[in-house]
Short mmCIF file of C-alpha atoms in Angstrom, two decimals:
data_model
loop_
_atom_site.label_atom_id
_atom_site.label_comp_id
_atom_site.label_asym_id
_atom_site.label_seq_id
_atom_site.Cartn_x
_atom_site.Cartn_y
_atom_site.Cartn_z
CA UNK A 1 -10.61 -19.26 13.94
CA UNK A 2 -7.03 -18.40 14.88
CA UNK A 3 -4.72 -19.78 12.22
CA UNK A 4 -1.45 -21.25 13.46
CA UNK A 5 1.62 -22.67 11.77
CA UNK A 6 4.16 -25.04 13.29
CA UNK A 7 7.45 -23.41 14.22
CA UNK A 8 10.60 -25.07 13.08
CA UNK A 9 11.16 -28.07 15.38
CA UNK A 10 14.91 -27.33 15.41
CA UNK A 11 14.24 -23.87 16.87
CA UNK A 12 11.89 -25.29 19.48
CA UNK A 13 14.41 -27.96 20.54
CA UNK A 14 17.05 -25.22 20.79
CA UNK A 15 14.63 -23.21 22.99
CA UNK A 16 14.08 -26.11 25.38
CA UNK A 17 17.51 -27.75 25.34
CA UNK A 18 18.10 -27.09 29.05
CA UNK A 19 14.89 -28.81 30.17
CA UNK A 20 14.50 -32.54 30.70
CA UNK A 21 10.81 -33.17 31.19
CA UNK A 22 7.77 -31.85 29.35
CA UNK A 23 4.01 -31.66 29.49
CA UNK A 24 2.22 -30.95 26.19
CA UNK A 25 -1.03 -29.01 25.90
CA UNK A 26 -3.00 -28.88 22.62
CA UNK A 27 -6.38 -27.40 21.77
CA UNK A 28 -9.47 -29.06 20.29
CA UNK A 29 -10.61 -25.91 18.50
CA UNK A 30 -8.59 -23.90 15.97
CA UNK A 31 -5.24 -25.68 16.43
CA UNK A 32 -6.86 -29.06 15.80
CA UNK A 33 -8.44 -27.74 12.58
CA UNK A 34 -5.11 -26.22 11.53
CA UNK A 35 -3.31 -29.51 12.18
CA UNK A 36 -0.97 -27.84 14.66
CA UNK A 37 -2.32 -28.87 18.07
CA UNK A 38 -4.61 -31.89 17.94
CA UNK A 39 -4.02 -35.47 19.11
CA UNK A 40 -1.83 -36.52 16.13
CA UNK A 41 0.43 -33.45 16.52
CA UNK A 42 0.82 -34.00 20.27
CA UNK A 43 1.79 -37.61 19.61
CA UNK A 44 4.37 -36.54 17.00
CA UNK A 45 5.81 -33.93 19.38
CA UNK A 46 6.04 -36.50 22.20
CA UNK A 47 7.99 -38.84 19.89
CA UNK A 48 10.28 -36.03 18.72
CA UNK A 49 11.09 -35.05 22.31
CA UNK A 50 11.66 -38.64 23.37
CA UNK A 51 13.98 -39.13 20.40
CA UNK A 52 16.06 -36.31 21.90
CA UNK A 53 16.24 -38.20 25.20
CA UNK A 54 13.63 -36.03 26.92
CA UNK A 55 10.84 -37.26 29.20
CA UNK A 56 7.19 -36.44 28.47
CA UNK A 57 5.18 -36.61 31.70
CA UNK A 58 1.82 -36.18 30.00
CA UNK A 59 -0.16 -34.75 27.07
CA UNK A 60 -3.59 -33.18 26.98
CA UNK A 61 -5.80 -31.52 24.35
CA UNK A 62 -7.75 -28.73 26.05
CA UNK A 63 -11.29 -28.15 24.85
CA UNK A 64 -10.71 -24.41 24.34
CA UNK A 65 -7.18 -23.41 25.24
CA UNK A 66 -7.90 -19.68 25.43
CA UNK A 67 -10.64 -20.24 28.00
CA UNK A 68 -8.55 -19.86 31.16
CA UNK A 69 -10.95 -21.10 33.83
CA UNK A 70 -12.24 -24.04 31.79
CA UNK A 71 -8.71 -25.15 31.00
CA UNK A 72 -7.73 -24.85 34.66
CA UNK A 73 -10.55 -27.24 35.64
CA UNK A 74 -9.73 -29.65 32.78
CA UNK A 75 -6.07 -29.83 33.84
CA UNK A 76 -6.83 -30.73 37.49
CA UNK A 77 -6.59 -34.53 36.89
CA UNK A 78 -3.07 -33.97 35.43
CA UNK A 79 -1.74 -32.34 38.61
CA UNK A 80 0.90 -35.00 39.24
CA UNK A 81 2.24 -35.02 35.68
CA UNK A 82 2.35 -31.22 35.71
CA UNK A 83 4.13 -31.11 39.10
CA UNK A 84 6.82 -33.44 37.73
CA UNK A 85 7.52 -31.47 34.55
CA UNK A 86 10.18 -28.74 34.10
CA UNK A 87 8.52 -27.25 31.08
CA UNK A 88 5.16 -26.96 29.29
CA UNK A 89 4.92 -26.82 25.51
CA UNK A 90 1.66 -25.34 24.28
CA UNK A 91 0.59 -26.47 20.84
CA UNK A 92 -2.14 -23.93 20.07
CA UNK A 93 -2.07 -20.15 19.56
CA UNK A 94 -0.40 -17.38 21.53
CA UNK A 95 -3.57 -17.02 23.63
CA UNK A 96 -3.48 -20.71 24.60
CA UNK A 97 0.20 -20.40 25.45
CA UNK A 98 -0.56 -17.50 27.77
CA UNK A 99 -3.35 -19.45 29.47
CA UNK A 100 -0.63 -21.88 30.60
CA UNK A 101 1.55 -18.93 31.68
CA UNK A 102 -1.37 -17.72 33.83
CA UNK A 103 -1.99 -21.13 35.37
CA UNK A 104 1.61 -22.25 36.01
CA UNK A 105 3.57 -19.25 37.20
CA UNK A 106 6.57 -21.35 38.23
CA UNK A 107 6.92 -23.35 35.01
CA UNK A 108 8.66 -22.46 31.78
CA UNK A 109 6.12 -22.31 28.94
CA UNK A 110 7.02 -22.45 25.24
CA UNK A 111 4.88 -22.14 22.12
CA UNK A 112 5.26 -24.75 19.38
CA UNK A 113 3.37 -22.62 16.85
CA UNK A 114 3.38 -19.16 15.30
CA UNK A 115 -0.05 -17.50 15.47
CA UNK A 116 -0.87 -15.92 12.14
CA UNK A 117 -4.34 -14.45 11.73
CA UNK A 118 -8.07 -14.75 12.21
CA UNK A 119 -9.05 -16.87 9.25
CA UNK A 120 -11.86 -18.49 7.37
CA UNK A 121 -11.37 -22.10 6.31
CA UNK A 122 -12.39 -22.27 2.67
CA UNK A 123 -11.33 -25.90 2.09
CA UNK A 124 -9.69 -28.44 4.38
CA UNK A 125 -6.70 -26.57 5.83
CA UNK A 126 -6.96 -23.71 3.34
CA UNK A 127 -7.21 -20.52 5.36
CA UNK A 128 -7.88 -16.95 4.25
CA UNK A 129 -7.66 -13.81 6.34
CA UNK A 130 -10.90 -11.84 6.09
CA UNK A 131 -11.02 -9.78 9.27
CA UNK A 132 -8.25 -7.80 10.99
CA UNK A 133 -10.13 -7.37 14.30
CA UNK A 134 -9.73 -3.60 13.93
CA UNK A 135 -12.42 -2.85 16.50
CA UNK A 136 -14.61 -0.66 14.27
CA UNK A 137 -16.35 -2.61 11.54
CA UNK A 138 -16.85 -0.97 8.14
CA UNK A 139 -18.37 -3.98 6.34
CA UNK A 140 -21.66 -2.08 6.21
CA UNK A 141 -20.01 0.44 3.87
CA UNK A 142 -18.03 -1.90 1.64
CA UNK A 143 -20.52 -4.51 0.48
CA UNK A 144 -19.42 -6.94 3.19
CA UNK A 145 -15.82 -7.26 1.98
CA UNK A 146 -13.16 -5.86 4.32
CA UNK A 147 -10.61 -3.72 2.47
CA UNK A 148 -8.55 -3.21 5.62
CA UNK A 149 -7.78 -6.92 5.42
CA UNK A 150 -8.19 -7.87 1.77
CA UNK A 151 -6.12 -4.94 0.42
CA UNK A 152 -2.41 -5.02 1.40
CA UNK A 153 -2.51 -1.23 1.74
CA UNK A 154 -5.81 -1.26 3.62
CA UNK A 155 -7.22 1.39 1.27
CA UNK A 156 -10.68 2.71 2.07
CA UNK A 157 -11.82 4.57 -1.04
CA UNK A 158 -11.03 2.48 -4.07
CA UNK A 159 -8.10 0.71 -5.70
CA UNK A 160 -4.52 1.94 -5.90
CA UNK A 161 -2.90 2.40 -9.31
CA UNK A 162 -1.38 -1.04 -9.12
CA UNK A 163 -4.40 -3.17 -9.94
CA UNK A 164 -3.44 -5.36 -12.91
CA UNK A 165 -6.24 -6.96 -14.93
CA UNK A 166 -8.38 -6.96 -11.82
CA UNK A 167 -5.70 -8.54 -9.63
CA UNK A 168 -3.61 -7.17 -6.80
CA UNK A 169 -0.12 -5.91 -7.68
CA UNK A 170 1.31 -7.19 -4.42
CA UNK A 171 -0.36 -10.61 -4.42
CA UNK A 172 -0.94 -11.21 -8.15
CA UNK A 173 -2.83 -14.45 -7.52
CA UNK A 174 -5.64 -12.69 -5.66
CA UNK A 175 -8.30 -10.40 -6.99
CA UNK A 176 -8.01 -6.70 -6.09
CA UNK A 177 -10.16 -6.12 -3.01
CA UNK A 178 -11.60 -2.93 -4.51
CA UNK A 179 -12.50 -4.62 -7.78
CA UNK A 180 -14.34 -7.22 -5.71
CA UNK A 181 -16.10 -4.51 -3.70
CA UNK A 182 -16.98 -2.63 -6.88
CA UNK A 183 -18.46 -5.74 -8.51
CA UNK A 184 -20.44 -6.64 -5.41
CA UNK A 185 -21.80 -3.12 -4.98
CA UNK A 186 -22.82 -3.21 -8.63
CA UNK A 187 -24.67 -6.52 -8.12
CA UNK A 188 -26.40 -5.11 -5.05
CA UNK A 189 -27.38 -2.00 -7.02
CA UNK A 190 -25.41 0.18 -4.60
CA UNK A 191 -22.92 1.75 -7.03
CA UNK A 192 -24.38 5.18 -6.41
CA UNK A 193 -23.54 4.86 -2.72
CA UNK A 194 -20.07 3.52 -3.56
CA UNK A 195 -19.39 6.54 -5.77
CA UNK A 196 -20.77 9.17 -3.44
CA UNK A 197 -19.47 8.07 -0.07
CA UNK A 198 -15.90 8.90 0.88
CA UNK A 199 -14.97 6.72 3.83
CA UNK A 200 -13.33 8.80 6.53
CA UNK A 201 -9.87 8.01 7.86
CA UNK A 202 -10.07 5.18 10.31
CA UNK A 203 -10.18 5.76 14.05
CA UNK A 204 -7.50 3.36 15.17
CA UNK A 205 -8.12 4.02 18.86
CA UNK A 206 -10.38 0.97 18.89
CA UNK A 207 -7.28 -1.11 18.05
CA UNK A 208 -5.19 0.23 20.90
CA UNK A 209 -3.50 -2.63 22.73
CA UNK A 210 -4.00 -4.43 24.99
CA UNK A 211 -7.74 -4.57 24.51
CA UNK A 212 -10.16 -5.94 27.08
CA UNK A 213 -13.91 -6.30 27.24
CA UNK A 214 -16.33 -7.08 30.03
CA UNK A 215 -19.32 -8.55 28.27
CA UNK A 216 -21.40 -8.31 31.45
CA UNK A 217 -20.89 -4.55 31.51
CA UNK A 218 -21.88 -4.38 27.84
CA UNK A 219 -25.13 -6.26 28.54
CA UNK A 220 -26.19 -3.63 31.06
CA UNK A 221 -26.05 -0.89 28.40
CA UNK B 1 4.72 32.73 -12.27
CA UNK B 2 3.86 29.83 -10.01
CA UNK B 3 3.02 26.36 -11.33
CA UNK B 4 -0.61 27.01 -10.38
CA UNK B 5 -0.72 30.29 -12.33
CA UNK B 6 0.97 28.74 -15.38
CA UNK B 7 -1.55 25.85 -15.35
CA UNK B 8 -4.44 28.28 -15.02
CA UNK B 9 -3.07 30.52 -17.78
CA UNK B 10 -3.92 27.82 -20.31
CA UNK B 11 -0.31 27.22 -21.36
CA UNK B 12 0.50 23.61 -22.29
CA UNK B 13 2.49 22.70 -19.19
CA UNK B 14 5.56 20.47 -18.89
CA UNK B 15 6.69 18.80 -15.70
CA UNK B 16 9.60 16.42 -15.22
CA UNK B 17 10.90 14.35 -12.36
CA UNK B 18 13.87 14.35 -10.03
CA UNK B 19 14.47 11.19 -8.04
CA UNK B 20 16.36 11.76 -4.79
CA UNK B 21 19.38 9.45 -4.55
CA UNK B 22 20.23 6.92 -1.87
CA UNK B 23 22.97 8.51 0.21
CA UNK B 24 24.22 12.03 0.68
CA UNK B 25 26.12 12.46 -2.58
CA UNK B 26 23.84 14.75 -4.58
CA UNK B 27 26.22 15.84 -7.36
CA UNK B 28 24.40 13.91 -10.08
CA UNK B 29 21.01 15.04 -8.79
CA UNK B 30 22.10 18.70 -8.91
CA UNK B 31 23.39 18.11 -12.45
CA UNK B 32 19.92 16.84 -13.45
CA UNK B 33 18.35 19.88 -11.85
CA UNK B 34 20.65 22.18 -13.83
CA UNK B 35 19.62 20.41 -17.05
CA UNK B 36 15.92 20.97 -16.31
CA UNK B 37 16.26 24.54 -14.99
CA UNK B 38 14.48 27.16 -17.10
CA UNK B 39 12.95 24.48 -19.33
CA UNK B 40 10.21 22.71 -17.37
CA UNK B 41 7.39 24.46 -15.53
CA UNK B 42 7.81 22.33 -12.42
CA UNK B 43 9.65 19.27 -11.29
CA UNK B 44 8.22 16.40 -9.27
CA UNK B 45 10.34 15.20 -6.38
CA UNK B 46 9.55 11.57 -5.68
CA UNK B 47 8.96 10.20 -2.18
CA UNK B 48 11.08 7.07 -1.72
CA UNK B 49 9.94 5.86 -5.13
CA UNK B 50 9.25 2.12 -5.50
CA UNK B 51 9.54 1.94 -1.69
CA UNK B 52 13.32 2.17 -2.00
CA UNK B 53 14.79 4.28 0.84
CA UNK B 54 16.35 7.54 -0.37
CA UNK B 55 16.69 11.18 0.68
CA UNK B 56 13.31 12.56 1.72
CA UNK B 57 11.39 14.51 -0.89
CA UNK B 58 11.01 17.58 1.33
CA UNK B 59 14.77 18.23 1.53
CA UNK B 60 15.22 17.68 -2.20
CA UNK B 61 12.21 19.91 -2.97
CA UNK B 62 13.91 22.69 -1.00
CA UNK B 63 17.17 22.15 -2.89
CA UNK B 64 15.25 22.23 -6.18
CA UNK B 65 13.94 25.69 -5.19
CA UNK B 66 17.46 26.84 -4.42
CA UNK B 67 18.43 25.75 -7.94
CA UNK B 68 15.67 27.77 -9.55
CA UNK B 69 13.14 25.00 -10.09
CA UNK B 70 9.55 24.88 -8.89
CA UNK B 71 9.10 21.60 -7.04
CA UNK B 72 6.02 19.41 -6.84
CA UNK B 73 6.51 17.72 -3.49
CA UNK B 74 5.35 14.11 -3.74
CA UNK B 75 3.92 12.66 -0.59
CA UNK B 76 2.96 9.03 -0.06
CA UNK B 77 0.98 7.52 2.81
CA UNK B 78 3.26 4.51 3.13
CA UNK B 79 5.78 5.72 5.70
CA UNK B 80 4.02 8.18 7.99
CA UNK B 81 0.88 8.26 10.08
CA UNK B 82 -1.49 11.23 10.14
CA UNK B 83 0.66 13.06 12.69
CA UNK B 84 3.82 12.64 10.63
CA UNK B 85 2.09 13.59 7.38
CA UNK B 86 0.58 16.78 8.77
CA UNK B 87 3.77 17.76 10.55
CA UNK B 88 5.75 17.29 7.31
CA UNK B 89 3.13 19.28 5.40
CA UNK B 90 3.53 22.19 7.82
CA UNK B 91 7.30 21.84 7.51
CA UNK B 92 7.11 21.89 3.70
CA UNK B 93 4.87 24.93 3.89
CA UNK B 94 7.30 27.02 5.94
CA UNK B 95 10.10 26.03 3.56
CA UNK B 96 8.07 27.67 0.81
CA UNK B 97 7.00 24.48 -0.95
CA UNK B 98 3.70 25.15 -2.67
CA UNK B 99 2.85 22.22 -4.92
CA UNK B 100 1.91 18.83 -3.67
CA UNK B 101 1.17 15.46 -5.21
CA UNK B 102 -0.74 13.16 -2.87
CA UNK B 103 -0.50 9.44 -3.45
CA UNK B 104 -0.91 6.15 -1.65
CA UNK B 105 2.63 4.95 -2.38
CA UNK B 106 4.09 1.66 -3.53
CA UNK B 107 3.94 -1.11 -0.97
CA UNK B 108 7.08 -1.83 1.08
CA UNK B 109 7.24 -5.29 -0.45
CA UNK B 110 8.30 -3.64 -3.76
CA UNK B 111 11.30 -1.93 -2.19
CA UNK B 112 14.58 -2.57 -0.38
CA UNK B 113 13.28 -2.72 3.21
CA UNK B 114 10.77 -5.52 2.82
CA UNK B 115 10.46 -6.07 6.57
CA UNK B 116 9.30 -2.48 7.19
CA UNK B 117 5.85 -1.90 8.65
CA UNK B 118 3.69 -0.29 5.96
CA UNK B 119 1.74 2.55 7.57
CA UNK B 120 -1.17 3.59 5.31
CA UNK B 121 -2.87 5.22 8.30
CA UNK B 122 -4.68 7.32 5.72
CA UNK B 123 -4.81 7.00 1.93
CA UNK B 124 -4.64 9.40 -1.01
CA UNK B 125 -8.26 10.60 -0.86
CA UNK B 126 -8.06 11.22 2.87
CA UNK B 127 -4.65 12.90 2.51
CA UNK B 128 -6.18 15.33 0.00
CA UNK B 129 -8.88 16.13 2.55
CA UNK B 130 -6.22 16.72 5.20
CA UNK B 131 -4.43 19.18 2.88
CA UNK B 132 -7.68 21.00 2.21
CA UNK B 133 -8.16 21.32 5.97
CA UNK B 134 -4.62 22.64 6.54
CA UNK B 135 -5.16 25.16 3.74
CA UNK B 136 -8.17 26.32 5.72
CA UNK B 137 -6.30 26.60 9.00
CA UNK B 138 -7.52 23.38 10.60
CA UNK B 139 -5.72 20.15 11.36
CA UNK B 140 -7.28 16.75 10.75
CA UNK B 141 -8.81 16.66 14.24
CA UNK B 142 -10.44 20.02 13.64
CA UNK B 143 -8.03 21.96 15.83
CA UNK B 144 -7.49 25.58 14.83
CA UNK B 145 -3.90 26.23 13.75
CA UNK B 146 -1.87 29.38 14.09
CA UNK B 147 -1.37 30.12 10.41
CA UNK B 148 -2.53 27.91 7.58
CA UNK B 149 -0.83 26.33 4.58
CA UNK B 150 -1.26 27.43 0.98
CA UNK B 151 -0.80 24.26 -1.01
CA UNK B 152 -1.75 23.62 -4.61
CA UNK B 153 -2.55 19.95 -4.36
CA UNK B 154 -2.80 17.31 -7.04
CA UNK B 155 -3.13 13.57 -7.34
CA UNK B 156 -2.49 10.63 -9.62
CA UNK B 157 -4.76 8.69 -11.94
CA UNK B 158 -4.19 5.61 -14.10
CA UNK B 159 -6.10 5.99 -17.39
CA UNK B 160 -5.01 2.51 -18.54
CA UNK B 161 -6.30 0.74 -15.41
CA UNK B 162 -8.21 -2.45 -16.02
CA UNK B 163 -11.01 -2.47 -14.96
CA UNK B 164 -11.28 1.32 -15.39
CA UNK B 165 -14.55 1.99 -13.49
CA UNK B 166 -13.25 1.69 -9.90
CA UNK B 167 -10.28 3.89 -10.92
CA UNK B 168 -12.65 6.55 -12.28
CA UNK B 169 -14.76 6.43 -9.11
CA UNK B 170 -11.62 7.06 -7.07
CA UNK B 171 -10.60 9.84 -9.48
CA UNK B 172 -13.90 11.60 -8.70
CA UNK B 173 -13.43 11.06 -4.97
CA UNK B 174 -10.01 12.71 -5.25
CA UNK B 175 -11.57 15.69 -7.02
CA UNK B 176 -14.22 16.03 -4.32
CA UNK B 177 -11.44 15.81 -1.72
CA UNK B 178 -9.76 18.84 -3.26
CA UNK B 179 -7.36 17.66 -6.00
CA UNK B 180 -6.80 20.53 -8.43
CA UNK B 181 -4.58 18.76 -10.96
CA UNK B 182 -3.71 15.21 -11.96
CA UNK B 183 -0.56 13.65 -13.35
CA UNK B 184 -1.26 10.32 -14.99
CA UNK B 185 0.62 7.05 -15.06
CA UNK B 186 2.53 6.67 -18.35
CA UNK B 187 0.25 6.44 -21.38
CA UNK B 188 1.00 4.89 -24.79
CA UNK B 189 -2.42 4.64 -26.42
CA UNK B 190 -3.63 8.11 -27.33
CA UNK B 191 -7.07 6.94 -28.48
CA UNK B 192 -7.69 5.28 -25.12
CA UNK B 193 -6.38 8.36 -23.35
CA UNK B 194 -8.86 10.47 -25.32
CA UNK B 195 -11.68 8.30 -23.92
CA UNK B 196 -10.40 8.97 -20.43
CA UNK B 197 -10.16 12.69 -21.16
CA UNK B 198 -13.80 12.77 -22.33
CA UNK B 199 -14.68 11.72 -18.78
CA UNK B 200 -12.08 13.93 -17.09
CA UNK B 201 -13.25 17.04 -18.94
CA UNK B 202 -16.51 16.94 -16.99
CA UNK B 203 -14.54 18.20 -13.99
CA UNK B 204 -12.73 21.49 -13.38
CA UNK B 205 -9.30 19.90 -12.97
CA UNK B 206 -6.10 20.04 -15.01
CA UNK B 207 -4.70 16.82 -16.46
CA UNK B 208 -1.05 16.22 -17.33
CA UNK B 209 -0.43 13.06 -19.35
CA UNK B 210 2.44 10.92 -18.10
CA UNK B 211 5.28 9.81 -20.38
CA UNK B 212 8.02 7.25 -19.98
CA UNK B 213 10.35 6.99 -23.00
CA UNK B 214 10.67 3.44 -24.36
CA UNK B 215 14.36 2.56 -24.70
CA UNK B 216 14.03 -0.94 -26.15
CA UNK B 217 11.69 -3.83 -26.94
CA UNK B 218 12.84 -5.42 -23.68
CA UNK B 219 11.84 -2.37 -21.69
CA UNK B 220 8.40 -2.26 -23.32
CA UNK B 221 7.85 -5.92 -22.44
CA UNK B 222 9.13 -5.30 -18.92
CA UNK B 223 6.65 -2.44 -18.44
CA UNK B 224 3.78 -4.58 -19.74
CA UNK B 225 4.66 -7.50 -17.50
CA UNK B 226 5.80 -5.73 -14.35
CA UNK B 227 4.40 -2.25 -14.06
CA UNK B 228 0.70 -2.21 -13.27
CA UNK B 229 -1.34 0.45 -15.01
CA UNK B 230 1.05 0.67 -17.98
CA UNK B 231 0.13 -0.88 -21.31
CA UNK B 232 2.42 -0.54 -24.31
CA UNK B 233 0.38 -1.53 -27.39
CA UNK B 234 1.81 -4.20 -29.73
CA UNK B 235 1.94 -1.71 -32.59
CA UNK B 236 4.57 0.35 -30.70
CA UNK B 237 6.56 -2.76 -29.79
CA UNK B 238 6.56 -3.68 -33.50
CA UNK B 239 7.79 -0.17 -34.34
CA UNK B 240 10.68 -0.58 -31.89
CA UNK B 241 11.44 -4.06 -33.29
CA UNK B 242 11.52 -2.78 -36.86
CA UNK B 243 13.96 -0.03 -35.84
CA UNK B 244 16.50 -2.56 -34.58
CA UNK B 245 18.63 -2.39 -31.44
CA UNK B 246 20.79 0.49 -32.64
CA UNK B 247 17.87 2.81 -33.28
CA UNK B 248 15.52 1.62 -30.51
CA UNK B 249 16.13 4.56 -28.17
CA UNK B 250 15.77 7.09 -30.98
CA UNK B 251 12.53 5.40 -32.03
CA UNK B 252 11.30 5.47 -28.44
CA UNK B 253 12.01 9.20 -28.35
CA UNK B 254 10.17 9.63 -31.65
CA UNK B 255 7.11 7.86 -30.23
CA UNK B 256 7.06 10.15 -27.18
CA UNK B 257 7.58 13.27 -29.32
CA UNK B 258 4.81 12.20 -31.71
CA UNK B 259 2.38 11.60 -28.84
CA UNK B 260 3.19 14.87 -27.08
CA UNK B 261 2.73 16.81 -30.32
CA UNK B 262 -0.66 15.18 -30.91
CA UNK B 263 -1.84 15.94 -27.37
CA UNK B 264 -0.78 19.56 -27.70
CA UNK B 265 -2.08 20.14 -31.23
CA UNK B 266 -5.44 18.51 -30.57
CA UNK B 267 -5.68 20.20 -27.15
CA UNK B 268 -6.48 16.84 -25.56
CA UNK B 269 -5.09 17.65 -22.11
CA UNK B 270 -3.40 20.47 -20.22
CA UNK B 271 0.21 19.36 -20.34
CA UNK B 272 2.63 16.49 -20.00
CA UNK B 273 4.64 14.92 -17.21
CA UNK B 274 7.88 13.41 -18.49
CA UNK B 275 9.27 10.68 -16.26
CA UNK B 276 12.79 10.26 -17.60
CA UNK B 277 13.90 7.42 -15.29
CA UNK B 278 17.66 7.78 -15.73
CA UNK B 279 17.36 9.80 -18.94
CA UNK B 280 17.04 13.26 -17.41
CA UNK B 281 19.58 14.61 -19.92
CA UNK B 282 17.18 13.71 -22.76
CA UNK B 283 14.27 15.77 -21.42
CA UNK B 284 15.32 19.06 -23.11
CA UNK B 285 15.74 17.24 -26.45
CA UNK B 286 12.29 15.66 -26.13
CA UNK B 287 10.83 19.09 -25.36
CA UNK B 288 12.65 20.72 -28.24
CA UNK B 289 11.54 18.11 -30.75
CA UNK B 290 7.96 18.33 -29.44
CA UNK B 291 7.95 22.07 -29.99
CA UNK B 292 7.73 22.82 -26.28
CA UNK B 293 10.90 24.93 -26.04
#
C-alpha cells in the first residue's frame, strides 16, 4: 500500500487561508489503514477547519482514490456540495490528490498528507518499505529480499564496509540487507549462486518518469 | 618506478593518505605532501571522505603528481552516475593519473550535506568492471573509444567485518571484476588479520594492511563505537590506559610500529596503508621506527 503521513496542520491552514469553504475527500484503502484519510480523520479535519471559521460543504471517503473513473462516479451525488466549495482537500496520497485535480479543473486542490513509500504493514500501523517500484525486479537473484530498497546505498553485490555486527551503519536498528540476503541464500542452499553471480549495473530506464502502462496492450502480447 | 611496478617487485610497500581540504586554501595540504614526498610509495587522495564536501580528488591527485608523489585516486560511487564516473575516469587518465581505488563511498547521511541525493548508480564491483572496460578501450555501454585508459585499479576490504562471510564473497567479486590490489580498513588484531590473509593468499592480488594510529583511550573507544569495520581489542585499550594520558600517543605509535614490523618480518601481507588522520607529520617517524625508511 502507499504509506502516507499527515502534514503539519499549521502548514495546511497556511496553504488554504484564502479559501472559505471546503470539501474533503478521503480514501478507504491505504490512507484509511495509515490513519491519514479514513472517516475519523475526515471528521477531525472538518472540526479543525470549522474551528478556524471555515465552512465544510461535505466530506466523502472514496473507495479507491487513485481510481479516477470510479471516484468520478462515486462523487456524482455530491455535485451540489462540490459546486459550492472553493477548495478540495484530499486526505489520501499524491495519486488521490491528482485524481481530484483531474476531475475538478476549476477548483483549488490541496493534499493533507505527505506520500512516503510503497510499504508492507507488519503490525497495526507499522510500515516497512520493501519495494522501490524500480521497474525491473531482481528479487529472483537476491533470495527474495530487495537490496535496492533494504540497503540505503542500494548495493547489488554484497555489503559495504559499514556493516556493524550484522546491522546497517546508516540505520543501526535494522539488519544489513546483504547479511539478510546472505543468510537466506545459505538457508536455501544457494550460496554458490550468490558467490558466483555478479549482478550487473541496473538499467534505470525502466524507472524513467512519468511511467504509464496500458494493461490491455500487455495482454495482447 | 610506478606504484604497480613497486608492488610487483615484491618490496614491502607503504602508502599514506592526503585528505583534500574544504575550500581553496591548500597550504597545509601541500605541506603534508612535502612531508610524505620521497618516503611513501604512493599516496591515496580521498574522495569527499565521510561524505563531507571538499576539493575533488582528481584535482588534488594532479597536484600530488606535481609535488613528486604518486597518487592513488580514490573514487566513490556516491556522487556521480555512470556517465560522470566514466567521464572523470577519462579525465584522470589524460592528466596522467594511473592508480585508482574504487569504493562505494560513505552515505550522504554521514556528511555535511545530509539533504543531498545519494547516487549509487553503480557500486564498487560494477565500477571495477567499468574500469576494466575502459582499460580495454570500451565504455560501459560497449561503445568503442578513441584511445583507452591504463589504470591500475584496486579496492577496499574490511578484514574485521562481522559477519565476515558476505564481506569475503564481495572481496572475491571485486577480484573477478578486475581489482589488482586491496587496501584494508584499519586493523588492530594481527592474529585475526592472518586468518583473513590465509584466505586472501588464494588469489593473485596484493594486500596492504590499513593502519590508524591510536591517540588515546577515548579515540579507541570512539572507533569501536562509531566506525564500522574497526575493532580495537581490549588488550590494546588496556595498554593505552596503563601508559597514562601523557604517553598515550607515544604508546599508540608503538602499537602501530610493532604491528607493521610483525607484518613485514613475517611476510604476512604486501605492504601497509597508513591513514594518519591529522597526524601526517608523524608518518615519516612511524616509517623510520618500523624500519621502512
